[in-house]
Short mmCIF file of C-alpha atoms in Angstrom, two decimals:
data_model
loop_
_atom_site.label_atom_id
_atom_site.label_comp_id
_atom_site.label_asym_id
_atom_site.label_seq_id
_atom_site.Cartn_x
_atom_site.Cartn_y
_atom_site.Cartn_z
CA UNK A 1 64.36 -22.80 41.61
CA UNK A 2 61.90 -21.19 44.20
CA UNK A 3 62.14 -17.51 42.70
CA UNK A 4 61.83 -19.00 38.99
CA UNK A 5 58.47 -20.77 39.82
CA UNK A 6 57.33 -17.43 41.48
CA UNK A 7 57.77 -15.35 38.49
CA UNK A 8 55.96 -17.93 36.44
CA UNK A 9 53.19 -17.99 38.57
CA UNK A 10 52.95 -14.15 38.55
CA UNK A 11 53.24 -14.32 34.83
CA UNK A 12 50.11 -16.79 34.76
CA UNK A 13 48.38 -14.34 36.79
CA UNK A 14 48.77 -11.55 34.64
CA UNK A 15 47.69 -13.49 31.56
CA UNK A 16 44.70 -14.59 33.17
CA UNK A 17 43.72 -11.26 33.99
CA UNK A 18 44.52 -10.03 30.53
CA UNK A 19 42.13 -12.46 29.31
CA UNK A 20 39.55 -11.68 31.93
CA UNK A 21 39.85 -7.80 30.63
CA UNK A 22 39.54 -8.89 26.91
CA UNK A 23 36.54 -10.87 27.70
CA UNK A 24 34.97 -7.90 29.46
CA UNK A 25 35.96 -5.58 26.53
CA UNK A 26 34.45 -7.94 24.01
CA UNK A 27 31.32 -8.32 26.18
CA UNK A 28 31.20 -4.31 26.20
CA UNK A 29 31.37 -4.13 22.42
CA UNK A 30 28.39 -6.83 21.78
CA UNK A 31 26.26 -4.76 24.30
CA UNK A 32 27.01 -1.64 22.45
CA UNK A 33 26.28 -2.86 19.16
CA UNK A 34 23.19 -4.43 20.30
CA UNK A 35 21.87 -1.48 22.11
CA UNK A 36 20.00 0.24 19.31
CA UNK A 37 18.21 -2.97 18.44
CA UNK A 38 17.19 -3.41 22.16
CA UNK A 39 16.05 0.12 22.44
CA UNK A 40 13.87 -0.17 19.28
CA UNK A 41 12.48 -3.65 20.53
CA UNK A 42 11.81 -1.98 23.86
CA UNK A 43 9.83 1.04 22.04
CA UNK A 44 7.93 -1.36 20.07
CA UNK A 45 6.52 -3.27 23.12
CA UNK A 46 5.74 0.05 25.01
CA UNK A 47 3.83 1.10 22.01
CA UNK A 48 2.08 -2.10 21.48
CA UNK A 49 1.39 -2.44 25.35
CA UNK A 50 0.00 1.16 25.48
CA UNK A 51 -2.11 0.30 22.38
CA UNK A 52 -4.20 -1.92 24.36
CA UNK A 53 -5.36 0.90 26.29
CA UNK A 54 -5.02 3.91 24.03
CA UNK A 55 -5.87 4.31 20.15
CA UNK A 56 -2.88 4.21 18.10
CA UNK A 57 -3.71 7.05 16.24
CA UNK A 58 -3.36 9.23 19.46
CA UNK A 59 0.14 8.02 20.07
CA UNK A 60 1.55 8.77 16.57
CA UNK A 61 2.52 11.96 14.99
CA UNK A 62 1.58 12.82 11.52
CA UNK A 63 4.09 12.63 8.75
CA UNK A 64 5.41 15.97 7.31
CA UNK A 65 4.17 15.69 3.96
CA UNK A 66 4.55 18.26 1.28
CA UNK A 67 1.45 20.33 1.04
CA UNK A 68 -0.82 19.86 -2.24
CA UNK A 69 -0.89 22.88 -4.57
CA UNK A 70 -4.01 24.67 -5.27
CA UNK A 71 -5.95 22.64 -7.76
CA UNK A 72 -3.84 19.60 -7.81
CA UNK A 73 -4.89 16.12 -7.27
CA UNK A 74 -2.61 13.39 -5.83
CA UNK A 75 -2.51 9.87 -5.73
CA UNK A 76 -0.33 8.16 -3.00
CA UNK A 77 0.54 4.47 -3.49
CA UNK A 78 1.69 3.63 0.05
CA UNK A 79 4.37 1.18 0.52
CA UNK A 80 2.75 -1.55 2.50
CA UNK A 81 5.00 -4.41 1.70
CA UNK A 82 3.21 -7.40 -0.09
CA UNK A 83 -0.37 -5.31 -0.33
CA UNK A 84 -2.12 -2.62 -1.64
CA UNK A 85 -3.14 0.76 -0.28
CA UNK A 86 -3.97 3.68 -2.53
CA UNK A 87 -4.97 7.09 -1.26
CA UNK A 88 -6.39 9.64 -3.80
CA UNK A 89 -6.31 13.22 -2.43
CA UNK A 90 -9.01 15.22 -4.29
CA UNK A 91 -8.30 19.02 -4.74
CA UNK A 92 -11.43 19.59 -2.58
CA UNK A 93 -9.69 18.00 0.27
CA UNK A 94 -11.93 14.97 0.05
CA UNK A 95 -9.98 11.59 0.34
CA UNK A 96 -10.76 8.24 -1.01
CA UNK A 97 -8.80 5.34 0.66
CA UNK A 98 -8.57 2.16 -1.84
CA UNK A 99 -7.31 -1.09 0.16
CA UNK A 100 -5.38 -0.68 3.24
CA UNK A 101 -2.56 -3.22 3.21
CA UNK A 102 -2.08 -6.22 5.37
CA UNK A 103 -2.53 -4.80 8.81
CA UNK A 104 0.83 -5.45 10.25
CA UNK A 105 2.00 -3.54 13.07
CA UNK A 106 4.62 -1.26 11.15
CA UNK A 107 2.15 -0.93 8.01
CA UNK A 108 -0.63 0.00 10.52
CA UNK A 109 1.52 2.76 12.05
CA UNK A 110 2.55 4.09 8.24
CA UNK A 111 -0.97 4.44 6.92
CA UNK A 112 -2.47 6.17 10.40
CA UNK A 113 0.63 8.65 10.01
CA UNK A 114 -0.12 9.25 6.31
CA UNK A 115 -3.90 9.71 6.81
CA UNK A 116 -3.14 11.93 9.98
CA UNK A 117 -1.15 14.22 7.56
CA UNK A 118 -3.63 14.38 4.80
CA UNK A 119 -6.35 15.63 7.44
CA UNK A 120 -9.32 14.61 5.03
CA UNK A 121 -12.46 16.80 5.00
CA UNK A 122 -14.44 13.71 3.62
CA UNK A 123 -13.25 10.16 4.08
CA UNK A 124 -14.38 7.28 1.75
CA UNK A 125 -12.95 3.88 2.11
CA UNK A 126 -13.21 1.24 -0.50
CA UNK A 127 -12.27 -2.63 -0.23
CA UNK A 128 -11.71 -3.98 -3.96
CA UNK A 129 -11.77 -7.68 -2.81
CA UNK A 130 -11.55 -9.70 0.38
CA UNK A 131 -8.03 -10.86 0.51
CA UNK A 132 -6.28 -9.95 3.80
CA UNK A 133 -3.50 -8.26 1.93
CA UNK A 134 -5.83 -5.61 1.05
CA UNK A 135 -8.27 -5.30 3.96
CA UNK A 136 -6.19 -6.16 6.89
CA UNK A 137 -5.44 -2.56 7.76
CA UNK A 138 -8.77 -1.25 7.68
CA UNK A 139 -10.00 -2.13 11.23
CA UNK A 140 -7.45 0.12 12.57
CA UNK A 141 -8.12 3.05 10.17
CA UNK A 142 -11.88 2.87 10.74
CA UNK A 143 -11.44 3.21 14.43
CA UNK A 144 -8.82 5.82 14.30
CA UNK A 145 -10.38 8.11 11.53
CA UNK A 146 -13.99 6.83 11.01
CA UNK A 147 -15.41 6.70 7.57
CA UNK A 148 -18.18 8.75 5.76
CA UNK A 149 -18.78 6.06 3.57
CA UNK A 150 -17.37 2.33 3.06
CA UNK A 151 -17.74 0.15 0.28
CA UNK A 152 -17.42 -3.50 0.70
CA UNK A 153 -17.25 -6.43 -1.87
CA UNK A 154 -20.17 -8.61 -2.47
CA UNK A 155 -18.30 -11.58 -1.55
CA UNK A 156 -16.56 -11.51 2.06
CA UNK A 157 -14.17 -13.85 3.70
CA UNK A 158 -15.00 -16.18 6.62
CA UNK A 159 -12.47 -15.23 8.91
CA UNK A 160 -12.21 -13.38 12.49
CA UNK A 161 -10.33 -10.51 11.02
CA UNK A 162 -12.96 -9.84 8.40
CA UNK A 163 -15.58 -10.16 10.93
CA UNK A 164 -13.71 -7.65 13.19
CA UNK A 165 -13.84 -5.25 10.02
CA UNK A 166 -17.38 -5.38 9.46
CA UNK A 167 -18.11 -4.75 12.96
CA UNK A 168 -15.74 -1.63 13.01
CA UNK A 169 -17.42 -0.34 9.83
CA UNK A 170 -20.99 -0.77 11.58
CA UNK A 171 -19.71 0.95 14.70
CA UNK A 172 -18.23 3.76 12.83
CA UNK A 173 -21.84 4.49 11.44
CA UNK A 174 -20.31 4.91 7.83
CA UNK A 175 -22.70 4.64 4.95
CA UNK A 176 -22.11 1.44 3.42
CA UNK A 177 -22.54 0.02 -0.27
CA UNK A 178 -21.15 -2.15 -2.95
CA UNK A 179 -19.20 -0.76 -5.59
CA UNK A 180 -19.94 -2.33 -9.12
CA UNK A 181 -19.76 -1.16 -12.83
CA UNK A 182 -21.30 2.35 -13.43
CA UNK A 183 -20.73 3.45 -9.71
CA UNK A 184 -18.95 6.79 -9.71
CA UNK A 185 -17.24 9.09 -6.91
CA UNK A 186 -17.13 12.55 -8.32
CA UNK A 187 -15.30 15.49 -6.83
CA UNK A 188 -16.49 19.00 -7.19
CA UNK A 189 -13.30 19.93 -8.82
CA UNK A 190 -14.18 18.15 -11.74
CA UNK A 191 -12.29 14.78 -11.11
CA UNK A 192 -14.03 11.51 -10.75
CA UNK A 193 -13.36 7.78 -10.01
CA UNK A 194 -15.31 5.51 -11.82
CA UNK A 195 -15.90 1.39 -11.39
CA UNK A 196 -15.42 -0.44 -14.69
CA UNK A 197 -15.27 -3.90 -12.87
CA UNK A 198 -16.86 -6.16 -11.80
CA UNK A 199 -20.18 -5.97 -13.59
CA UNK A 200 -22.40 -7.18 -11.08
CA UNK A 201 -22.72 -8.30 -7.51
CA UNK A 202 -22.53 -12.25 -8.10
CA UNK A 203 -20.58 -12.27 -11.29
CA UNK A 204 -17.26 -13.62 -9.83
CA UNK A 205 -15.31 -14.30 -6.68
CA UNK A 206 -12.03 -13.94 -5.38
CA UNK A 207 -9.36 -11.80 -7.48
CA UNK A 208 -11.53 -11.68 -10.42
CA UNK A 209 -14.32 -9.79 -8.57
CA UNK A 210 -11.64 -7.33 -7.57
CA UNK A 211 -12.80 -3.67 -8.16
CA UNK A 212 -11.14 -1.78 -11.24
CA UNK A 213 -11.25 1.87 -11.18
CA UNK A 214 -10.64 4.61 -13.81
CA UNK A 215 -9.71 7.91 -12.36
CA UNK A 216 -9.59 11.21 -14.42
CA UNK A 217 -8.43 14.80 -13.88
CA UNK A 218 -7.28 17.61 -15.90
CA UNK A 219 -6.87 15.28 -19.09
CA UNK A 220 -4.86 12.71 -17.27
CA UNK A 221 -6.21 8.99 -16.64
CA UNK A 222 -5.22 6.65 -14.10
CA UNK A 223 -6.17 3.10 -14.03
CA UNK A 224 -6.21 1.07 -10.95
CA UNK A 225 -6.44 -2.49 -11.66
CA UNK A 226 -6.95 -4.09 -8.43
CA UNK A 227 -5.85 -7.94 -8.40
CA UNK A 228 -7.77 -8.86 -11.59
CA UNK A 229 -6.08 -11.56 -13.63
CA UNK A 230 -5.37 -11.72 -17.34
CA UNK A 231 -8.95 -13.09 -18.06
CA UNK A 232 -10.80 -10.32 -16.56
CA UNK A 233 -8.28 -7.84 -18.37
CA UNK A 234 -9.04 -9.62 -21.83
CA UNK A 235 -12.78 -9.41 -21.24
CA UNK A 236 -12.28 -5.58 -20.63
CA UNK A 237 -10.61 -5.28 -23.68
CA UNK A 238 -13.24 -7.29 -25.67
CA UNK A 239 -16.10 -4.98 -24.10
CA UNK A 240 -14.19 -1.71 -24.87
CA UNK A 241 -14.02 -3.02 -28.52
CA UNK A 242 -17.48 -3.80 -28.70
CA UNK A 243 -19.05 -0.20 -27.99
CA UNK A 244 -17.31 3.10 -27.64
CA UNK A 245 -18.20 4.49 -24.11
CA UNK A 246 -19.43 1.06 -22.84
CA UNK A 247 -17.70 2.12 -19.54
CA UNK A 248 -19.07 5.73 -19.43
CA UNK A 249 -20.87 6.25 -16.00
CA UNK A 250 -23.49 8.97 -17.12
CA UNK A 251 -21.84 12.01 -17.92
CA UNK A 252 -18.37 10.61 -16.83
CA UNK A 253 -16.25 9.55 -19.62
CA UNK A 254 -14.32 6.31 -19.08
CA UNK A 255 -11.52 5.54 -22.04
CA UNK A 256 -9.37 2.90 -21.21
CA UNK A 257 -7.06 4.04 -23.99
CA UNK A 258 -6.72 7.30 -22.42
CA UNK A 259 -4.48 6.04 -19.52
CA UNK A 260 -1.18 7.78 -18.53
CA UNK A 261 -0.64 5.84 -15.29
CA UNK A 262 -1.48 2.27 -14.46
CA UNK A 263 -1.63 0.57 -11.10
CA UNK A 264 -0.50 -2.71 -12.14
CA UNK A 265 -2.77 -5.62 -11.51
CA UNK A 266 -2.09 -8.25 -8.67
CA UNK A 267 1.10 -6.78 -7.86
CA UNK A 268 2.88 -7.93 -11.03
CA UNK A 269 1.70 -11.36 -11.08
CA UNK A 270 2.66 -13.58 -13.97
CA UNK A 271 -0.69 -14.25 -14.70
CA UNK A 272 -1.81 -10.53 -15.05
CA UNK A 273 -0.88 -7.62 -17.07
CA UNK A 274 -1.74 -9.43 -20.50
CA UNK A 275 -0.26 -7.97 -23.72
CA UNK A 276 -3.73 -7.30 -25.12
CA UNK A 277 -4.50 -5.02 -21.74
CA UNK A 278 -1.22 -3.33 -21.84
CA UNK A 279 -1.51 -2.44 -25.59
CA UNK A 280 -5.06 -1.03 -25.05
CA UNK A 281 -3.84 1.29 -22.10
CA UNK A 282 -0.38 2.11 -23.13
CA UNK A 283 0.50 3.66 -20.12
CA UNK A 284 3.37 6.17 -19.72
CA UNK A 285 3.94 4.91 -15.97
CA UNK A 286 3.40 1.85 -14.34
CA UNK A 287 3.25 1.26 -10.40
CA UNK A 288 3.54 -2.01 -8.82
CA UNK A 289 2.69 -2.44 -5.24
CA UNK A 290 4.75 -5.27 -3.81
CA UNK A 291 7.04 -6.38 -0.86
CA UNK A 292 10.61 -7.04 -1.01
CA UNK A 293 11.54 -10.60 -1.23
CA UNK A 294 7.79 -11.79 -0.91
CA UNK A 295 7.12 -15.48 -1.26
CA UNK A 296 5.24 -15.07 -4.70
CA UNK A 297 8.23 -13.49 -6.59
CA UNK A 298 6.22 -10.50 -7.35
CA UNK A 299 6.73 -8.85 -9.48
CA UNK A 300 7.48 -11.24 -12.33
CA UNK A 301 9.89 -11.14 -14.90
CA UNK A 302 7.32 -12.02 -17.65
CA UNK A 303 4.97 -9.20 -16.46
CA UNK A 304 7.71 -6.64 -16.25
CA UNK A 305 8.89 -7.62 -19.68
CA UNK A 306 5.37 -7.03 -20.95
CA UNK A 307 5.12 -3.57 -19.22
CA UNK A 308 8.39 -2.44 -20.55
CA UNK A 309 7.50 -3.51 -23.94
CA UNK A 310 4.61 -1.27 -24.22
CA UNK A 311 7.16 1.68 -23.17
CA UNK A 312 5.85 2.15 -19.63
CA UNK A 313 8.28 3.29 -16.89
CA UNK A 314 8.15 1.21 -14.02
CA UNK A 315 8.01 2.38 -10.44
CA UNK A 316 7.95 -0.31 -7.70
CA UNK A 317 7.19 0.23 -3.97
CA UNK A 318 9.55 -2.33 -2.99
CA UNK A 319 12.23 -0.32 -4.22
CA UNK A 320 11.16 3.18 -4.23
CA UNK A 321 8.63 3.53 -0.93
CA UNK A 322 5.68 5.51 -1.26
CA UNK A 323 4.75 6.40 -5.01
CA UNK A 324 3.17 10.00 -5.41
CA UNK A 325 1.46 11.10 -8.72
CA UNK A 326 0.63 14.75 -8.66
CA UNK A 327 -2.05 15.78 -11.32
CA UNK A 328 -2.34 19.39 -12.06
CA UNK A 329 -3.30 21.58 -15.10
CA UNK A 330 -0.77 20.72 -17.85
CA UNK A 331 0.17 17.41 -16.71
CA UNK A 332 1.47 15.35 -14.01
CA UNK A 333 4.68 14.91 -12.06
CA UNK A 334 5.75 11.54 -10.29
CA UNK A 335 7.87 11.05 -7.22
CA UNK A 336 8.91 8.78 -4.64
CA UNK A 337 9.75 8.96 -1.07
CA UNK A 338 12.47 6.32 -0.62
CA UNK A 339 12.34 3.14 1.29
CA UNK A 340 11.26 3.09 4.99
#
């Protein structure tokens, strides 16, 4: 009887040891799976802490981008989530940055590394309108690179973040102004960027006051429609029908019907991209800047349907990452980076 009890006790002890060993193994496996995420978190915290004392741009390496071909103009539609950021790289090496995303941590890293890679000879920044998903990233970019010129909207926003942007622009020493219709930025290559809306400084507010630009080079037209709604789109269609050349800026020809590439209005909202506007432009390609799983359900099925109906191929930053258009003698090419 005694011997039998002893063997039972030994078996119980062995079972407990096996259970302890299994628990240790499970903990080790969990730690192994969690280690990459923990390392990434530590890296982010270290970068964030260092950034309190050292400019972010000095910590980050430039991206290794494909070199621009001689005489080529490139338009980079950056993947900044639910926001807008368009970089125009002129053949001269001058760069125009239109909007800068929402300024969230990883989007700031992305835009800083991108601009670092382009190394602009002359940098102009333009804010189309005072929405945080368009201006949030500008403060860090102005601090990192400065700006030769900065165009602000007539109507700002009463927030600490917008005030910080204005302060950064003032401290940078950039030449400032407001871009309205007939404003133009011309490159010595013959490329030009012309503003066709808003018509005046006090005409509208909010998305309706968003700047709309027409870019042309080597016979290729690019329409950058900001965040305008169908109401502004229809007004532009009516104005275009009233008088040929109504949007011409001095000697710079602006013909909306000569648009090959469209940056879709307001991230593909259902209340933009009306049929009349799309029929006038009749683009071959349409780029939608939007964030994956965003709270606004952009782009809407209705807008996508109307865009597809005019025969445009759709390129979405939430699916393709950065979308890059290269314009050169003989036409254009379109590529994308893949999701970050």
